[in-house]
Amino acid sequence: MQTETLAVRSVDLPLVSGEVMVADGIEGEDPQGFPRSGTSLLLRGELRRRGFHVRSGPLRATSTGTSGDPVLHLARCTPPGAGEQVLGAVTAPGDEKAAAAVRDVFGQLEAAFRPRTVLLASPRSFCAGVDRAIEIVERVLADRGSPVYVRKQIVHNIHVVRSLERRGAVFVDDLDEVPAGATLVFSAHGVSPEVREHAVARRLDVIDATCPLVTKVHAEARRFAQHGDTVVFIGHAGHEETEGTLGEAPDNMVLVESVADVAALRVADPDRVSYLTQTTLAVDETAGIVAALTERFPALRAPRSEDICYATTNRQEALRAVAADSDLVLVVGSVNSSNSQRLVELSTRQGTSAQLIDDASEIDPAHLREAAVVGLTAGASAPPELVEEVVDVLAGLGAVTVKEREVIQENVHFALPRAVRAR
Ligand code: SF4
């Protein structure tokens, strides 16, 4: 990698100390025009993680500057098997801290240059419930125009949420934020009867995007509770799906998160205990908790069919098929996505370190240094194009050979609610 620095004048500047502009092209007099590089995404992400305020875009350099002008740092490189690239970042005059950080990240990126194999886990990304929930919001926006209110994130992915916000969706935590009579969509994670009643009291026009597989668990909770059981719900405290399901029978349901919780359980009648689970749990960990429950309560009743959904199960199986052969696993998904978090944990249990990334800019270049084989997957709420972006960015660091490992084909599709279909 060849690096150089030069003072520049530009219509996009000045910069203040602590600010860096990552240029994805240079226009104007300066002769340094360079091809857009996915690697600049990594540069941006790493500088942000180091606490710098990062801007990006084309740099319109008007002329070469003097010592009091911002400093353009250029790095020219040709990673093995990839085309020539030039990375550019501009720091404020005299901002040595930012300049040193840019140079250091250039070095980190160079250290990550190598040919790689990417093992793509399949299935990955959107499941039928997420597809359906997003389509519901899109259709309601198209039919009614904005604003369309959505309780909580429609699915747990920040890119999906931002995209719908740009089109007029308004995400709220509390129904009191929604004007009386407005249209409100319930998210894919489901809501408790109390929330439904609140919506009726506020005279909201509700469209329910709850995944049918979550609705199934709610129905089981009511059935077991009506039977007089203590219903043990295996799930994660604070997750919206957990809150919604527990709300079906708050006096009869109890949450357990671990085998240790099972040992501490107190129930009215040990012969009348049943269990249900959150749809997005780790299959292997949940089996351990169910085994502990069965040992304590031999008459334990199980749900009629598995609560952990097909999409969660398939993504975990697909990850198993790539994790053991990978030096590093990248899981595309947001931090509040339960099934994405479970994929990270599963990979770690398989002995392969994993990084959860919202998008390619969050890849830590230091993790790529020794990674000749990268396993790649995405949680059920992560858009597939973000996976493609990761492959593109890796290809900027050296030739990439992509191998897909498909463990099962998914052909699941859920019908839209009648209220949306009829419009
Ligand atoms: S992960 Fe499973 S339960 Fe959740 S929305 Fe997708 S299909 Fe439905």
CSV table of C-alpha atoms and ligand atoms in Angstrom, one decimal:
chain,number,residue,atom,x,y,z
A,1,MET,CA,0.0,0.0,0.0
A,2,GLN,CA,1.4,3.4,-1.0
A,3,THR,CA,0.3,6.3,1.1
A,4,GLU,CA,0.7,10.0,0.7
A,5,THR,CA,-0.7,13.1,2.2
A,6,LEU,CA,-1.4,16.5,0.7
A,7,ALA,CA,-3.1,19.7,1.8
A,8,VAL,CA,-6.3,20.4,-0.2
A,9,ARG,CA,-8.9,23.1,-0.6
A,10,SER,CA,-12.4,21.9,-1.3
A,11,VAL,CA,-16.0,23.2,-1.4
A,12,ASP,CA,-16.8,20.3,1.0
A,13,LEU,CA,-14.5,21.6,3.7
A,14,PRO,CA,-13.6,22.9,6.3
A,15,LEU,CA,-13.5,20.2,8.9
A,16,VAL,CA,-13.3,20.6,12.6
A,17,SER,CA,-11.0,18.7,14.8
A,18,GLY,CA,-12.3,15.2,15.5
A,19,GLU,CA,-14.1,15.1,12.1
A,20,VAL,CA,-13.0,13.0,9.2
A,21,MET,CA,-14.3,13.0,5.7
A,22,VAL,CA,-14.0,9.6,4.0
A,23,ALA,CA,-13.9,10.4,0.3
A,24,ASP,CA,-15.5,7.9,-2.1
A,25,GLY,CA,-14.3,9.9,-5.1
A,26,ILE,CA,-12.5,13.1,-6.0
A,27,GLU,CA,-13.8,15.6,-8.4
A,28,GLY,CA,-12.3,18.8,-9.7
A,29,GLU,CA,-8.7,19.9,-10.4
A,30,ASP,CA,-7.0,17.4,-8.4
A,31,PRO,CA,-5.7,14.5,-10.5
A,32,GLN,CA,-6.4,11.8,-7.9
A,33,GLY,CA,-9.7,10.6,-9.3
A,34,PHE,CA,-10.2,7.1,-8.0
A,35,PRO,CA,-12.7,4.3,-8.3
A,36,ARG,CA,-15.3,3.8,-5.6
A,37,SER,CA,-14.1,1.2,-3.2
A,38,GLY,CA,-16.2,-0.9,-0.8
A,39,THR,CA,-13.2,-0.8,1.4
A,40,SER,CA,-14.0,2.8,2.2
A,41,LEU,CA,-17.1,1.4,4.1
A,42,LEU,CA,-14.6,-0.4,6.4
A,43,LEU,CA,-12.6,2.7,6.8
A,44,ARG,CA,-15.7,4.7,7.8
A,45,GLY,CA,-16.9,2.1,10.2
A,46,GLU,CA,-13.6,1.7,12.0
A,47,LEU,CA,-13.0,5.5,12.3
A,48,ARG,CA,-16.5,5.8,13.8
A,49,ARG,CA,-15.8,3.1,16.3
A,50,ARG,CA,-12.7,5.0,17.3
A,51,GLY,CA,-14.9,8.0,18.2
A,52,PHE,CA,-14.5,10.3,15.1
A,53,HIS,CA,-17.4,12.0,13.5
A,54,VAL,CA,-17.2,10.7,10.0
A,55,ARG,CA,-18.7,12.3,6.9
A,56,SER,CA,-18.6,10.6,3.5
A,57,GLY,CA,-19.2,11.4,-0.2
A,58,PRO,CA,-17.3,12.7,-3.2
A,59,LEU,CA,-14.6,15.2,-2.4
A,60,ARG,CA,-14.7,18.2,-4.7
A,61,ALA,CA,-11.1,19.4,-4.4
A,62,THR,CA,-10.8,22.9,-5.8
A,63,SER,CA,-7.0,23.2,-5.6
A,64,THR,CA,-4.0,22.0,-3.8
A,65,GLY,CA,-3.9,23.8,-0.4
A,66,THR,CA,-1.2,25.1,1.9
A,67,SER,CA,-0.1,24.1,5.4
A,68,GLY,CA,-3.2,25.7,7.0
A,69,ASP,CA,-5.7,23.6,4.9
A,70,PRO,CA,-7.3,20.2,5.5
A,71,VAL,CA,-5.1,17.2,4.8
A,72,LEU,CA,-6.0,14.5,2.3
A,73,HIS,CA,-4.6,11.1,3.2
A,74,LEU,CA,-4.5,8.8,0.2
A,75,ALA,CA,-3.7,5.1,0.1
A,76,ARG,CA,-3.2,3.3,-3.2
A,77,CYS,CA,-3.3,-0.5,-3.1
A,78,THR,CA,-4.0,-3.6,-5.2
A,79,PRO,CA,-5.1,-6.4,-2.9
A,80,PRO,CA,-4.4,-9.9,-4.3
A,81,GLY,CA,-6.9,-10.7,-7.0
A,82,ALA,CA,-8.8,-7.4,-6.7
A,83,GLY,CA,-8.5,-4.3,-8.8
A,84,GLU,CA,-6.5,-1.2,-7.9
A,85,GLN,CA,-8.1,1.0,-5.3
A,86,VAL,CA,-7.4,4.4,-3.8
A,87,LEU,CA,-8.7,5.2,-0.4
A,88,GLY,CA,-9.0,8.8,0.7
A,89,ALA,CA,-9.8,10.5,4.0
A,90,VAL,CA,-9.5,14.2,4.9
A,91,THR,CA,-8.7,15.4,8.4
A,92,ALA,CA,-8.8,19.0,9.8
A,93,PRO,CA,-5.6,21.1,9.7
A,94,GLY,CA,-3.4,20.2,12.7
A,95,ASP,CA,-5.6,17.3,13.8
A,96,GLU,CA,-2.8,14.8,14.4
A,97,LYS,CA,-5.0,12.4,16.4
A,98,ALA,CA,-7.3,12.0,13.4
A,99,ALA,CA,-4.4,11.8,11.0
A,100,ALA,CA,-2.7,9.1,13.0
A,101,ALA,CA,-6.0,7.1,13.2
A,102,VAL,CA,-6.5,7.3,9.5
A,103,ARG,CA,-2.9,6.0,8.9
A,104,ASP,CA,-3.5,3.3,11.5
A,105,VAL,CA,-6.7,2.1,9.8
A,106,PHE,CA,-5.0,2.1,6.4
A,107,GLY,CA,-2.5,-0.3,8.0
A,108,GLN,CA,-5.2,-2.5,9.5
A,109,LEU,CA,-6.9,-2.7,6.1
A,110,GLU,CA,-3.7,-3.7,4.4
A,111,ALA,CA,-3.1,-6.4,6.9
A,112,ALA,CA,-6.5,-7.8,6.0
A,113,PHE,CA,-5.7,-8.1,2.3
A,114,ARG,CA,-5.8,-11.7,1.2
A,115,PRO,CA,-7.8,-14.0,-1.1
A,116,ARG,CA,-10.7,-15.6,0.8
A,117,THR,CA,-13.4,-18.1,0.7
A,118,VAL,CA,-16.9,-17.1,1.8
A,119,LEU,CA,-19.1,-19.9,3.0
A,120,LEU,CA,-22.6,-18.7,2.7
A,121,ALA,CA,-25.1,-20.3,5.0
A,122,SER,CA,-28.5,-21.1,3.4
A,123,PRO,CA,-31.2,-20.4,4.4
A,124,ARG,CA,-30.4,-16.9,5.8
A,125,SER,CA,-32.1,-13.5,5.9
A,126,PHE,CA,-35.8,-12.8,5.7
A,127,CYS,CA,-38.3,-15.4,6.9
A,128,ALA,CA,-41.9,-15.6,5.9
A,129,GLY,CA,-43.1,-13.7,9.0
A,130,VAL,CA,-40.7,-10.8,8.4
A,131,ASP,CA,-41.6,-10.6,4.7
A,132,ARG,CA,-45.3,-10.5,5.6
A,133,ALA,CA,-44.9,-7.8,8.3
A,134,ILE,CA,-42.9,-5.5,6.0
A,135,GLU,CA,-45.3,-6.0,3.2
A,136,ILE,CA,-48.2,-5.1,5.5
A,137,VAL,CA,-46.7,-1.8,6.4
A,138,GLU,CA,-45.7,-1.1,2.7
A,139,ARG,CA,-49.3,-1.9,1.5
A,140,VAL,CA,-50.9,0.2,4.2
A,141,LEU,CA,-48.6,3.1,3.4
A,142,ALA,CA,-49.4,2.8,-0.3
A,143,ASP,CA,-53.2,2.6,0.4
A,144,ARG,CA,-53.5,5.3,3.1
A,145,GLY,CA,-50.4,7.4,2.8
A,146,SER,CA,-48.3,8.6,5.7
A,147,PRO,CA,-48.3,8.6,8.6
A,148,VAL,CA,-48.9,5.0,9.4
A,149,TYR,CA,-48.1,4.2,13.0
A,150,VAL,CA,-46.3,1.0,14.0
A,151,ARG,CA,-46.1,-0.2,17.6
A,152,LYS,CA,-42.4,-0.9,18.3
A,153,GLN,CA,-40.0,-1.9,15.5
A,154,ILE,CA,-42.0,-3.8,12.9
A,155,VAL,CA,-39.1,-6.3,12.8
A,156,HIS,CA,-35.9,-6.1,14.7
A,157,ASN,CA,-33.7,-4.6,12.1
A,158,ILE,CA,-32.5,-1.0,12.0
A,159,HIS,CA,-32.2,-0.8,8.2
A,160,VAL,CA,-35.8,-2.1,7.7
A,161,VAL,CA,-37.0,0.5,10.2
A,162,ARG,CA,-35.2,3.4,8.7
A,163,SER,CA,-36.3,2.5,5.2
A,164,LEU,CA,-40.0,2.4,6.3
A,165,GLU,CA,-39.5,5.6,8.2
A,166,ARG,CA,-38.3,7.3,5.1
A,167,ARG,CA,-41.6,6.2,3.4
A,168,GLY,CA,-43.8,7.6,6.2
A,169,ALA,CA,-44.0,4.9,8.9
A,170,VAL,CA,-43.9,6.3,12.4
A,171,PHE,CA,-42.6,3.9,15.1
A,172,VAL,CA,-43.9,4.4,18.6
A,173,ASP,CA,-43.3,2.7,21.9
A,174,ASP,CA,-46.6,3.6,23.5
A,175,LEU,CA,-50.1,3.7,22.0
A,176,ASP,CA,-50.6,7.1,23.7
A,177,GLU,CA,-48.3,8.6,21.1
A,178,VAL,CA,-50.8,7.6,18.4
A,179,PRO,CA,-53.6,10.1,17.6
A,180,ALA,CA,-57.1,8.7,18.3
A,181,GLY,CA,-58.6,7.1,15.2
A,182,ALA,CA,-55.2,6.7,13.4
A,183,THR,CA,-54.0,3.5,11.7
A,184,LEU,CA,-51.7,1.4,13.9
A,185,VAL,CA,-49.8,-1.7,12.9
A,186,PHE,CA,-48.8,-4.3,15.5
A,187,SER,CA,-45.3,-5.6,14.9
A,188,ALA,CA,-44.3,-9.2,14.0
A,189,HIS,CA,-43.5,-10.0,17.6
A,190,GLY,CA,-47.1,-9.8,18.8
A,191,VAL,CA,-48.8,-8.0,21.6
A,192,SER,CA,-50.6,-8.9,24.8
A,193,PRO,CA,-54.4,-8.7,25.2
A,194,GLU,CA,-53.9,-5.6,27.3
A,195,VAL,CA,-52.3,-3.8,24.4
A,196,ARG,CA,-55.2,-4.8,22.1
A,197,GLU,CA,-57.7,-3.4,24.6
A,198,HIS,CA,-55.7,-0.2,24.9
A,199,ALA,CA,-55.9,0.1,21.1
A,200,VAL,CA,-59.7,-0.4,21.1
A,201,ALA,CA,-60.1,2.2,23.9
A,202,ARG,CA,-58.1,4.7,21.8
A,203,ARG,CA,-60.3,3.9,18.8
A,204,LEU,CA,-57.2,3.0,16.7
A,205,ASP,CA,-57.6,1.3,13.3
A,206,VAL,CA,-55.4,-1.7,14.0
A,207,ILE,CA,-53.8,-3.9,11.4
A,208,ASP,CA,-52.1,-6.9,13.0
A,209,ALA,CA,-48.7,-8.0,11.5
A,210,THR,CA,-48.0,-10.5,14.3
A,211,CYS,CA,-46.3,-13.6,12.7
A,212,PRO,CA,-48.8,-16.5,12.6
A,213,LEU,CA,-46.2,-18.6,14.3
A,214,VAL,CA,-46.2,-16.2,17.3
A,215,THR,CA,-50.0,-16.2,17.3
A,216,LYS,CA,-50.0,-20.0,17.5
A,217,VAL,CA,-47.9,-19.7,20.7
A,218,HIS,CA,-50.4,-17.2,22.2
A,219,ALA,CA,-53.3,-19.6,21.5
A,220,GLU,CA,-51.4,-22.4,23.2
A,221,ALA,CA,-50.8,-20.2,26.2
A,222,ARG,CA,-54.5,-19.5,26.5
A,223,ARG,CA,-55.4,-23.2,26.1
A,224,PHE,CA,-53.0,-24.4,28.7
A,225,ALA,CA,-54.0,-21.7,31.2
A,226,GLN,CA,-57.7,-22.5,30.7
A,227,HIS,CA,-56.8,-26.1,31.5
A,228,GLY,CA,-55.6,-24.9,34.9
A,229,ASP,CA,-51.9,-25.4,34.2
A,230,THR,CA,-49.0,-23.3,35.4
A,231,VAL,CA,-47.5,-22.4,32.0
A,232,VAL,CA,-43.7,-22.2,32.0
A,233,PHE,CA,-42.6,-19.9,29.2
A,234,ILE,CA,-39.0,-20.4,28.1
A,235,GLY,CA,-37.8,-17.1,26.7
A,236,HIS,CA,-35.8,-13.9,27.2
A,237,ALA,CA,-37.0,-11.3,29.7
A,238,GLY,CA,-37.8,-8.0,28.1
A,239,HIS,CA,-38.2,-9.3,24.6
A,240,GLU,CA,-41.5,-8.0,23.0
A,241,GLU,CA,-42.5,-11.5,22.1
A,242,THR,CA,-42.0,-12.7,25.7
A,243,GLU,CA,-44.0,-9.7,27.0
A,244,GLY,CA,-46.8,-10.3,24.5
A,245,THR,CA,-47.1,-14.0,25.2
A,246,LEU,CA,-46.9,-13.7,29.0
A,247,GLY,CA,-49.7,-11.2,28.8
A,248,GLU,CA,-52.1,-13.9,27.6
A,249,ALA,CA,-52.3,-15.4,31.1
A,250,PRO,CA,-50.3,-13.3,33.4
A,251,ASP,CA,-51.5,-15.1,36.6
A,252,ASN,CA,-50.8,-18.6,35.2
A,253,MET,CA,-47.5,-18.0,33.4
A,254,VAL,CA,-44.0,-17.9,34.6
A,255,LEU,CA,-40.8,-17.1,32.7
A,256,VAL,CA,-37.7,-19.2,32.8
A,257,GLU,CA,-34.5,-18.3,30.9
A,258,SER,CA,-32.1,-21.0,32.1
A,259,VAL,CA,-31.7,-24.4,33.7
A,260,ALA,CA,-30.9,-22.6,36.9
A,261,ASP,CA,-34.3,-20.9,36.8
A,262,VAL,CA,-36.0,-24.3,36.5
A,263,ALA,CA,-34.4,-25.4,39.8
A,264,ALA,CA,-35.9,-22.3,41.5
A,265,LEU,CA,-39.4,-22.7,40.1
A,266,ARG,CA,-42.3,-22.9,42.6
A,267,VAL,CA,-45.7,-24.1,41.1
A,268,ALA,CA,-49.1,-24.7,42.6
A,269,ASP,CA,-49.5,-28.3,41.4
A,270,PRO,CA,-46.5,-30.2,40.0
A,271,ASP,CA,-48.8,-32.4,38.0
A,272,ARG,CA,-50.3,-29.5,36.1
A,273,VAL,CA,-47.4,-27.9,34.4
A,274,SER,CA,-46.9,-27.2,30.7
A,275,TYR,CA,-44.3,-25.3,28.8
A,276,LEU,CA,-44.1,-23.1,25.7
A,277,THR,CA,-41.1,-21.3,24.2
A,278,GLN,CA,-40.2,-18.1,22.4
A,279,THR,CA,-40.0,-18.8,18.6
A,280,THR,CA,-36.4,-17.6,18.2
A,281,LEU,CA,-34.4,-19.5,20.8
A,282,ALA,CA,-31.4,-21.7,20.4
A,283,VAL,CA,-32.6,-25.2,19.7
A,284,ASP,CA,-29.8,-27.0,21.7
A,285,GLU,CA,-30.0,-24.7,24.7
A,286,THR,CA,-33.8,-25.0,24.9
A,287,ALA,CA,-33.6,-28.8,24.8
A,288,GLY,CA,-31.5,-28.6,27.9
A,289,ILE,CA,-34.1,-26.4,29.7
A,290,VAL,CA,-37.0,-28.7,28.6
A,291,ALA,CA,-35.0,-31.7,29.9
A,292,ALA,CA,-34.6,-30.0,33.3
A,293,LEU,CA,-38.3,-29.2,33.4
A,294,THR,CA,-39.2,-32.8,32.5
A,295,GLU,CA,-37.0,-34.1,35.3
A,296,ARG,CA,-38.7,-31.8,37.8
A,297,PHE,CA,-42.2,-32.2,36.5
A,298,PRO,CA,-42.6,-35.7,34.9
A,299,ALA,CA,-46.2,-34.9,33.9
A,300,LEU,CA,-45.0,-31.8,32.0
A,301,ARG,CA,-47.2,-31.1,28.9
A,302,ALA,CA,-45.5,-29.9,25.7
A,303,PRO,CA,-46.9,-27.7,23.0
A,304,ARG,CA,-48.7,-29.7,20.1
A,305,SER,CA,-45.9,-28.7,17.8
A,306,GLU,CA,-42.5,-27.2,18.2
A,307,ASP,CA,-42.7,-23.5,19.2
A,308,ILE,CA,-39.2,-22.6,17.9
A,309,CYS,CA,-40.0,-21.7,14.4
A,310,TYR,CA,-38.9,-23.2,11.1
A,311,ALA,CA,-36.9,-20.1,10.2
A,312,THR,CA,-34.9,-20.1,13.5
A,313,THR,CA,-34.2,-23.8,13.3
A,314,ASN,CA,-33.2,-23.7,9.6
A,315,ARG,CA,-30.8,-20.7,10.1
A,316,GLN,CA,-29.2,-22.5,13.0
A,317,GLU,CA,-28.8,-25.7,11.0
A,318,ALA,CA,-27.3,-23.8,8.1
A,319,LEU,CA,-24.8,-22.0,10.4
A,320,ARG,CA,-23.7,-25.3,11.8
A,321,ALA,CA,-22.9,-26.4,8.2
A,322,VAL,CA,-20.4,-23.5,7.8
A,323,ALA,CA,-19.2,-22.5,11.2
A,324,ALA,CA,-16.8,-25.4,11.9
A,325,ASP,CA,-15.1,-24.8,8.5
A,326,SER,CA,-14.7,-21.1,9.0
A,327,ASP,CA,-12.1,-19.0,10.7
A,328,LEU,CA,-14.6,-16.2,11.4
A,329,VAL,CA,-18.4,-16.0,11.2
A,330,LEU,CA,-20.2,-12.8,10.3
A,331,VAL,CA,-23.8,-12.6,11.3
A,332,VAL,CA,-25.8,-9.8,9.7
A,333,GLY,CA,-28.4,-8.6,12.1
A,334,SER,CA,-29.3,-6.0,14.6
A,335,VAL,CA,-28.3,-6.2,18.3
A,336,ASN,CA,-32.0,-6.5,19.4
A,337,SER,CA,-32.7,-9.4,17.0
A,338,SER,CA,-33.0,-12.5,19.1
A,339,ASN,CA,-32.5,-15.0,16.4
A,340,SER,CA,-29.4,-13.2,15.1
A,341,GLN,CA,-27.9,-13.2,18.7
A,342,ARG,CA,-28.6,-16.9,18.9
A,343,LEU,CA,-26.6,-17.4,15.7
A,344,VAL,CA,-23.6,-15.6,17.2
A,345,GLU,CA,-23.8,-17.7,20.3
A,346,LEU,CA,-24.2,-20.9,18.3
A,347,SER,CA,-21.1,-20.2,16.3
A,348,THR,CA,-19.1,-19.4,19.5
A,349,ARG,CA,-20.3,-22.7,21.0
A,350,GLN,CA,-19.1,-24.4,17.8
A,351,GLY,CA,-15.7,-23.0,18.5
A,352,THR,CA,-15.7,-20.2,15.8
A,353,SER,CA,-15.7,-16.6,16.9
A,354,ALA,CA,-18.5,-14.6,15.4
A,355,GLN,CA,-19.2,-10.9,14.9
A,356,LEU,CA,-22.8,-9.5,14.8
A,357,ILE,CA,-22.9,-6.7,12.2
A,358,ASP,CA,-25.8,-4.4,11.2
A,359,ASP,CA,-24.0,-3.9,7.9
A,360,ALA,CA,-20.6,-4.2,6.2
A,361,SER,CA,-19.4,-1.0,7.8
A,362,GLU,CA,-19.4,-2.8,11.2
A,363,ILE,CA,-16.9,-5.5,10.2
A,364,ASP,CA,-13.8,-5.1,12.3
A,365,PRO,CA,-10.8,-5.3,9.9
A,366,ALA,CA,-8.7,-6.7,12.7
A,367,HIS,CA,-10.9,-9.8,12.8
A,368,LEU,CA,-10.3,-10.3,9.1
A,369,ARG,CA,-6.6,-10.5,9.3
A,370,GLU,CA,-6.3,-14.2,9.9
A,371,ALA,CA,-9.6,-15.1,8.3
A,372,ALA,CA,-9.0,-17.0,5.1
A,373,VAL,CA,-12.5,-18.6,5.3
A,374,VAL,CA,-15.4,-16.4,6.4
A,375,GLY,CA,-18.8,-18.0,7.3
A,376,LEU,CA,-21.6,-15.6,6.4
A,377,THR,CA,-25.2,-15.7,7.5
A,378,ALA,CA,-28.0,-13.3,8.4
A,379,GLY,CA,-30.8,-13.3,11.0
A,380,ALA,CA,-34.4,-13.7,9.9
A,381,SER,CA,-35.0,-9.9,10.1
A,382,ALA,CA,-31.9,-8.8,8.1
A,383,PRO,CA,-32.4,-7.8,4.4
A,384,PRO,CA,-30.6,-10.1,1.9
A,385,GLU,CA,-28.9,-7.1,0.1
A,386,LEU,CA,-26.9,-6.5,3.3
A,387,VAL,CA,-25.3,-9.9,2.9
A,388,GLU,CA,-24.5,-9.1,-0.7
A,389,GLU,CA,-22.9,-5.9,0.4
A,390,VAL,CA,-20.6,-7.8,2.8
A,391,VAL,CA,-19.5,-10.1,0.0
A,392,ASP,CA,-18.7,-7.0,-2.1
A,393,VAL,CA,-16.7,-5.4,0.7
A,394,LEU,CA,-14.7,-8.6,1.3
A,395,ALA,CA,-14.0,-8.8,-2.4
A,396,GLY,CA,-12.4,-5.3,-2.1
A,397,LEU,CA,-9.8,-6.9,0.2
A,398,GLY,CA,-8.8,-9.7,-2.2
A,399,ALA,CA,-10.3,-12.3,-4.5
A,400,VAL,CA,-13.3,-14.0,-3.0
A,401,THR,CA,-14.6,-17.4,-3.8
A,402,VAL,CA,-18.2,-17.8,-2.7
A,403,LYS,CA,-19.5,-21.3,-1.8
A,404,GLU,CA,-23.1,-21.6,-0.7
A,405,ARG,CA,-24.1,-24.5,1.6
A,406,GLU,CA,-27.8,-25.0,1.6
A,407,VAL,CA,-29.2,-27.4,4.3
A,408,ILE,CA,-32.9,-27.0,3.3
A,409,GLN,CA,-35.0,-25.1,0.8
A,410,GLU,CA,-37.6,-22.8,2.4
A,411,ASN,CA,-41.0,-22.4,0.6
A,412,VAL,CA,-43.0,-20.9,3.5
A,413,HIS,CA,-45.4,-18.1,2.7
A,414,PHE,CA,-48.0,-16.6,5.0
A,415,ALA,CA,-51.2,-15.0,3.7
A,416,LEU,CA,-51.7,-11.3,4.4
A,417,PRO,CA,-54.4,-10.3,6.8
A,418,ARG,CA,-57.8,-9.8,5.2
A,419,ALA,CA,-57.8,-6.1,6.0
A,420,VAL,CA,-54.7,-5.6,3.9
A,421,ARG,CA,-55.6,-8.0,1.1
A,422,ALA,CA,-59.0,-6.5,0.5
A,423,ARG,CA,-57.6,-3.0,-0.1
B,1,SF4,S1,-38.5,-15.7,13.0
B,1,SF4,FE1,-40.1,-17.3,13.0
B,1,SF4,S2,-41.6,-16.5,14.4
B,1,SF4,FE2,-40.3,-14.8,14.0
B,1,SF4,S3,-41.3,-13.7,12.3
B,1,SF4,FE3,-39.9,-15.2,11.4
B,1,SF4,S4,-41.1,-17.1,11.0
B,1,SF4,FE4,-42.2,-15.8,12.4
